[in-house]
CSV table of C-alpha atoms in Angstrom, one decimal:
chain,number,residue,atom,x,y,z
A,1,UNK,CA,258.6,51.6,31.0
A,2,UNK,CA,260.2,50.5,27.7
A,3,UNK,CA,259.0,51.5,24.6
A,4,UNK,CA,257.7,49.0,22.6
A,5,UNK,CA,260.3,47.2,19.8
A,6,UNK,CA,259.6,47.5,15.7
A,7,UNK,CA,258.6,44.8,13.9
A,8,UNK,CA,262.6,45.0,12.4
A,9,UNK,CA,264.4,45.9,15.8
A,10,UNK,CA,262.6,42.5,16.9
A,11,UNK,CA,263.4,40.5,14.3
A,12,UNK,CA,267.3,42.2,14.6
A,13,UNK,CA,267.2,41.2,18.5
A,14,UNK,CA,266.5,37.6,17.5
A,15,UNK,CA,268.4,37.3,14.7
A,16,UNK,CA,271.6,38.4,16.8
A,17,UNK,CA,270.1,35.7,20.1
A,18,UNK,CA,270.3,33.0,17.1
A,19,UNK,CA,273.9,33.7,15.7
A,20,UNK,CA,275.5,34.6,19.2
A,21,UNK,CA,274.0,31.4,21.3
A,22,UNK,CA,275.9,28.3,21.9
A,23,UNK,CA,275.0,25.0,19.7
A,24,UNK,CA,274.4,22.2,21.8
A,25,UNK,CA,276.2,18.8,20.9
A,26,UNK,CA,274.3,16.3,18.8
A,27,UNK,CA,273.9,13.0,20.2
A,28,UNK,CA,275.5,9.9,18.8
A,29,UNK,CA,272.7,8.3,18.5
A,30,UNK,CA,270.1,11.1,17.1
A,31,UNK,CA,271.1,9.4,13.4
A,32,UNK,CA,270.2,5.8,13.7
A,33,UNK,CA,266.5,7.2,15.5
A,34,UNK,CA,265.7,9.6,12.7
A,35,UNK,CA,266.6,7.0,10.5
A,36,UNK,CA,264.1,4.7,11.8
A,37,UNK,CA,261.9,6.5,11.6
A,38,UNK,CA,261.9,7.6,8.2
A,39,UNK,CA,259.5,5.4,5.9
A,40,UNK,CA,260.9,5.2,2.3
A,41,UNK,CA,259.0,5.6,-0.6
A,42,UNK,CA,257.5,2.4,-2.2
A,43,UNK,CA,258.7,2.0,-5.5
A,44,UNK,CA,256.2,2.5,-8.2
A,45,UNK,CA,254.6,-0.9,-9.7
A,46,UNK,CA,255.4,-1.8,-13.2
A,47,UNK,CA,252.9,-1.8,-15.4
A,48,UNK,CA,251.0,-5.3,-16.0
A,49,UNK,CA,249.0,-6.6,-18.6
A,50,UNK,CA,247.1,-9.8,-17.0
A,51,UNK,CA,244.7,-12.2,-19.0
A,52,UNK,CA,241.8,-10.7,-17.6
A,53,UNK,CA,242.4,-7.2,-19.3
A,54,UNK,CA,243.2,-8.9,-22.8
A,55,UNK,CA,240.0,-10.7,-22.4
A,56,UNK,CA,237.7,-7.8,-21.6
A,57,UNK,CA,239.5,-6.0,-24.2
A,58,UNK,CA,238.8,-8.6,-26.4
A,59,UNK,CA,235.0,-9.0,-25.4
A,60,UNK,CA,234.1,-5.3,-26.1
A,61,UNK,CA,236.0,-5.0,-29.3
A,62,UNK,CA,233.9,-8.0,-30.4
A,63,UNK,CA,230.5,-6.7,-29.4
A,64,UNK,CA,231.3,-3.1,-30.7
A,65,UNK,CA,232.5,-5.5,-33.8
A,66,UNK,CA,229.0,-7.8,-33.6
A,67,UNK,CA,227.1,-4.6,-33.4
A,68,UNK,CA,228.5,-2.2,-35.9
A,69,UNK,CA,228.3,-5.6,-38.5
A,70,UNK,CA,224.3,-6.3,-37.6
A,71,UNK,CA,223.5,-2.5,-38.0
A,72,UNK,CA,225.4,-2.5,-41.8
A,73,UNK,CA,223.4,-5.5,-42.6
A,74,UNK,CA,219.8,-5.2,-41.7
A,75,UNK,CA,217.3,-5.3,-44.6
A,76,UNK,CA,216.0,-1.9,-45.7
A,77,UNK,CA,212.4,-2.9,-44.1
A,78,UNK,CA,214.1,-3.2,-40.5
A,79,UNK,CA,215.8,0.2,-41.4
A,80,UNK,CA,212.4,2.2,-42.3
A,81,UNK,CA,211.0,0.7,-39.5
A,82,UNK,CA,213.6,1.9,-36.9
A,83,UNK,CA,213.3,5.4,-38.8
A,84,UNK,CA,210.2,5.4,-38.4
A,85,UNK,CA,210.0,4.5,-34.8
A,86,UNK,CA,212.7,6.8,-33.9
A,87,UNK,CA,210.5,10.3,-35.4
A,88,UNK,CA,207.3,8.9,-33.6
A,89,UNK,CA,209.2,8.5,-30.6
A,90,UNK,CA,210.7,12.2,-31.0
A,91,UNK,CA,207.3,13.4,-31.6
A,92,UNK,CA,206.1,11.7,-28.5
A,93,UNK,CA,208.7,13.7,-26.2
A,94,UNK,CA,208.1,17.2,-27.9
A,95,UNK,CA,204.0,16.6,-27.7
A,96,UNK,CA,203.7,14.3,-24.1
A,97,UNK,CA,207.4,15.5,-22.1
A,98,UNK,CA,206.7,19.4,-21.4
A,99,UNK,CA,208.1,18.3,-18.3
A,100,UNK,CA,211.6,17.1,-19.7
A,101,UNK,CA,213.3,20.6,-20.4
A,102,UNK,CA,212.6,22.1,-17.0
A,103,UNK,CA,213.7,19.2,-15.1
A,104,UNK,CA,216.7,18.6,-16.6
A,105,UNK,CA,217.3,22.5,-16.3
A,106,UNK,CA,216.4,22.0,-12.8
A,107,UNK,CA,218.7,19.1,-12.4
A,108,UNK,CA,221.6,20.5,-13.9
A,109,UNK,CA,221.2,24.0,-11.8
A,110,UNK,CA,221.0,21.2,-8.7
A,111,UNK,CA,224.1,19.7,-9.5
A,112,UNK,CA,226.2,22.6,-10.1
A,113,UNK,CA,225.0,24.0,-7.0
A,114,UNK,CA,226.4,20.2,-5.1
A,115,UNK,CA,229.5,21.0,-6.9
A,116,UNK,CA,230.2,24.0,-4.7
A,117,UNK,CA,229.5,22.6,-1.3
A,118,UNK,CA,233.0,20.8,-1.0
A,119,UNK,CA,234.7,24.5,-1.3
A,120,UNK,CA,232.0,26.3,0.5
A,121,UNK,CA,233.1,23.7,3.3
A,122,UNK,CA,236.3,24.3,2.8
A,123,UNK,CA,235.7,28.4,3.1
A,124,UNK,CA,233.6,27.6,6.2
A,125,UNK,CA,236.6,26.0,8.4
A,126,UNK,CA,239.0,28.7,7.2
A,127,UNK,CA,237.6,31.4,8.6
A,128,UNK,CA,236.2,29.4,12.0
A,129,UNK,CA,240.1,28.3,12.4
């Protein structure tokens, strides 16, 4: 019985089959069917800017515009008032939403743990393949 080859008098063995074997002819017409079937590469579009981007450009630029405009010129009654409102609705949530701090902790504990499932899958069919 033989003794078995090394890992490097294997790879010497074939090394010496693939220099020392004959090459077989190519065919005439091997070209012309690798050629069809190679797909090319669409070329990249050029950038566009069409009407309908100007005008939705246009439309939030005004309503940011129309906003920021009404907000510098609201009487100072309207002004106390929304000052007002706003600290008696942020006493509201720290007396009434005990409720708010753990949820969203819980929620954001929940959502990083989603993030991992894509690579936990991933991990999964790794080691079963």
């Amino acid at each position: 019985m033989d003794k078995p080859l090394t890992p490097e008098k294997k790879n010497t063995v074939i090394e010496d089959a693939l220099q020392t074997y004959p090459i077989a002819t190519m065919p005439r017409d091997i070209t012309a069917d690798v050629l069809r079937r190679i797909q090319t590469i669409p070329a990249p579009r050029p950038f566009r800017l069409t009407w309908s981007d100007v005008a939705l450009s246009l439309v939030i630029s005004l309503c940011i515009g129309a906003v920021w405009f009404s907000l510098q010129h609201l009487p100072p009654l309207v002004v106390a008032q929304i000052r007002k409102e706003s600290i008696l609705f942020y006493q509201h949530l720290l007396v009434n939403a005990r409720w708010l701090i753990p949820m969203l902790s819980f929620s954001l504990a929940g959502f990083l743990a989603a993030l991992t499932i894509p690579y936990l899958r991933q991990e999964l069919t790794k080691k079963s393949a």
